[in-house]
XYZ file of C-alpha atoms in Angstrom:
102
model
C 24.848 20.033 27.054
C 24.622 18.392 31.044
C 23.232 15.719 29.293
C 24.488 14.802 25.432
C 22.265 12.663 23.503
C 23.737 9.044 22.552
C 24.378 10.467 18.973
C 26.524 13.424 20.144
C 28.922 10.706 22.245
C 28.767 8.396 19.750
C 29.910 11.407 17.132
C 32.370 12.494 20.168
C 34.345 9.392 20.448
C 34.961 8.410 16.977
C 36.135 12.097 16.751
C 38.522 12.220 19.535
C 39.900 9.430 18.454
C 40.683 11.361 14.685
C 38.374 7.917 12.793
C 35.888 8.612 9.590
C 32.640 7.268 9.831
C 33.370 4.652 7.381
C 36.346 3.085 9.654
C 33.379 2.568 12.489
C 30.971 1.931 10.306
C 33.246 -1.524 8.475
C 34.349 -2.737 12.250
C 30.817 -3.000 13.482
C 29.259 -3.768 10.413
C 27.384 -0.684 9.629
C 26.301 1.182 6.911
C 28.165 4.295 6.927
C 25.194 6.307 6.336
C 22.969 4.550 9.181
C 26.070 5.553 11.353
C 25.815 9.417 10.246
C 21.940 9.259 11.131
C 22.570 7.613 14.394
C 25.320 10.057 15.296
C 22.786 13.493 14.072
C 20.205 11.943 16.156
C 18.152 11.158 13.229
C 17.965 7.255 14.113
C 17.863 5.460 17.055
C 20.994 2.879 17.684
C 19.628 -1.079 17.977
C 20.717 -2.098 22.199
C 23.205 -4.090 20.073
C 24.580 -1.535 17.727
C 25.042 0.005 21.088
C 26.939 -3.072 22.593
C 28.697 -2.712 20.022
C 30.363 0.846 19.306
C 30.988 1.073 23.187
C 32.914 -2.219 22.788
C 35.172 -0.658 19.824
C 35.234 2.809 21.414
C 36.674 0.654 24.832
C 34.479 2.991 26.370
C 32.262 1.553 29.568
C 29.202 -0.035 28.018
C 26.768 1.660 30.865
C 27.332 5.306 30.499
C 26.679 5.064 27.099
C 24.306 2.390 27.363
C 22.659 4.983 29.858
C 22.071 7.647 27.249
C 20.807 5.642 24.774
C 18.243 4.322 27.251
C 17.564 7.440 28.145
C 16.782 8.797 24.590
C 14.706 5.768 23.879
C 12.726 7.138 26.813
C 12.426 10.793 25.882
C 11.946 10.376 22.194
C 8.799 7.558 23.524
C 7.381 10.319 25.586
C 8.498 13.743 24.406
C 4.442 14.689 23.579
C 2.848 12.855 26.580
C 1.477 15.894 28.733
C 1.834 13.035 31.404
C 4.835 11.965 30.722
C 7.195 13.127 33.687
C 4.409 12.180 36.162
C 4.583 8.515 34.563
C 8.343 8.195 34.917
C 7.705 9.098 38.754
C 5.556 5.881 38.593
C 7.545 4.153 36.799
C 10.595 4.688 39.231
C 8.391 3.246 41.702
C 7.542 0.905 39.674
C 11.351 -0.525 39.162
C 12.235 0.008 43.005
C 9.242 -2.404 44.220
C 10.657 -4.689 41.319
C 13.845 -4.464 42.505
C 13.317 -4.675 46.206
C 11.002 -8.144 45.056
C 14.272 -9.847 43.139
C 16.565 -9.320 46.227
Protein backbone atom coordinates (compact mmCIF):
# COMPACT_ATOMS: atom_id res chain seq x y z
CA UNK A 1 0.00 0.00 0.00
CA UNK A 2 1.58 3.28 -1.09
CA UNK A 3 -0.21 5.52 1.37
CA UNK A 4 -1.25 3.53 4.41
CA UNK A 5 -4.17 4.67 6.52
CA UNK A 6 -3.70 6.24 9.93
CA UNK A 7 -4.96 3.00 11.46
CA UNK A 8 -2.42 0.87 9.59
CA UNK A 9 0.41 3.22 10.54
CA UNK A 10 -0.54 3.16 14.22
CA UNK A 11 -0.96 -0.63 14.24
CA UNK A 12 2.44 -1.08 12.54
CA UNK A 13 4.11 1.21 15.08
CA UNK A 14 2.58 -0.69 17.98
CA UNK A 15 3.44 -4.10 16.55
CA UNK A 16 6.99 -3.01 15.71
CA UNK A 17 7.49 -2.25 19.39
CA UNK A 18 5.77 -5.52 20.44
CA UNK A 19 3.22 -3.66 22.54
CA UNK A 20 -0.28 -4.77 23.44
CA UNK A 21 -3.29 -2.61 22.64
CA UNK A 22 -4.04 -2.25 26.34
CA UNK A 23 -0.51 -1.05 27.09
CA UNK A 24 -0.67 1.71 24.50
CA UNK A 25 -4.24 2.66 25.37
CA UNK A 26 -3.44 2.91 29.08
CA UNK A 27 -0.42 5.10 28.44
CA UNK A 28 -2.45 7.66 26.49
CA UNK A 29 -5.62 7.25 28.59
CA UNK A 30 -8.04 5.86 26.00
CA UNK A 31 -10.10 2.70 25.94
CA UNK A 32 -8.34 -0.28 24.31
CA UNK A 33 -11.50 -1.00 22.31
CA UNK A 34 -11.34 2.50 20.84
CA UNK A 35 -7.68 2.06 19.92
CA UNK A 36 -8.51 -1.27 18.30
CA UNK A 37 -11.22 0.40 16.20
CA UNK A 38 -8.80 3.15 15.21
CA UNK A 39 -6.20 0.59 14.13
CA UNK A 40 -8.83 -1.26 12.06
CA UNK A 41 -9.96 2.02 10.45
CA UNK A 42 -13.42 1.65 11.95
CA UNK A 43 -13.03 4.91 13.86
CA UNK A 44 -11.05 8.07 13.19
CA UNK A 45 -8.85 9.28 16.02
CA UNK A 46 -9.14 12.85 17.22
CA UNK A 47 -6.32 15.30 16.56
CA UNK A 48 -5.40 15.08 20.25
CA UNK A 49 -5.22 11.28 20.09
CA UNK A 50 -3.01 11.50 17.01
CA UNK A 51 -0.65 13.87 18.83
CA UNK A 52 -0.60 11.66 21.93
CA UNK A 53 0.10 8.53 19.89
CA UNK A 54 2.89 10.15 17.87
CA UNK A 55 4.49 11.36 21.11
CA UNK A 56 4.10 7.92 22.70
CA UNK A 57 5.69 6.16 19.74
CA UNK A 58 8.32 8.90 19.46
CA UNK A 59 7.56 9.30 15.78
CA UNK A 60 7.69 12.43 13.68
CA UNK A 61 4.32 14.02 14.30
CA UNK A 62 4.04 15.52 10.80
CA UNK A 63 4.00 12.15 9.03
CA UNK A 64 1.29 10.78 11.32
CA UNK A 65 -0.75 13.98 11.10
CA UNK A 66 -0.50 13.87 7.29
CA UNK A 67 -1.94 10.36 7.27
CA UNK A 68 -4.69 11.49 9.66
CA UNK A 69 -5.60 14.54 7.58
CA UNK A 70 -5.61 12.63 4.30
CA UNK A 71 -7.87 9.93 5.79
CA UNK A 72 -10.14 12.62 7.17
CA UNK A 73 -10.47 14.19 3.71
CA UNK A 74 -11.05 10.86 2.00
CA UNK A 75 -13.71 9.86 4.54
CA UNK A 76 -15.50 13.16 4.06
CA UNK A 77 -15.37 13.20 0.26
CA UNK A 78 -15.27 9.57 -0.88
CA UNK A 79 -18.90 9.51 -2.06
CA UNK A 80 -18.78 12.86 -3.83
CA UNK A 81 -18.62 12.76 -7.63
CA UNK A 82 -16.79 16.09 -7.72
CA UNK A 83 -14.34 15.28 -4.92
CA UNK A 84 -11.15 15.47 -6.98
CA UNK A 85 -12.17 18.72 -8.63
CA UNK A 86 -13.09 20.16 -5.25
CA UNK A 87 -9.72 19.11 -3.85
CA UNK A 88 -7.90 20.91 -6.67
CA UNK A 89 -9.87 24.08 -5.98
CA UNK A 90 -9.23 23.72 -2.25
CA UNK A 91 -5.51 23.27 -2.95
CA UNK A 92 -5.46 26.56 -4.87
CA UNK A 93 -7.34 28.31 -2.08
CA UNK A 94 -4.88 27.02 0.50
CA UNK A 95 -1.96 28.23 -1.63
CA UNK A 96 -3.51 31.69 -1.87
CA UNK A 97 -4.09 31.82 1.89
CA UNK A 98 -0.50 30.74 2.54
CA UNK A 99 0.79 33.47 0.18
CA UNK A 100 -1.31 36.13 1.86
CA UNK A 101 0.09 35.17 5.28
CA UNK A 102 3.67 35.81 4.10
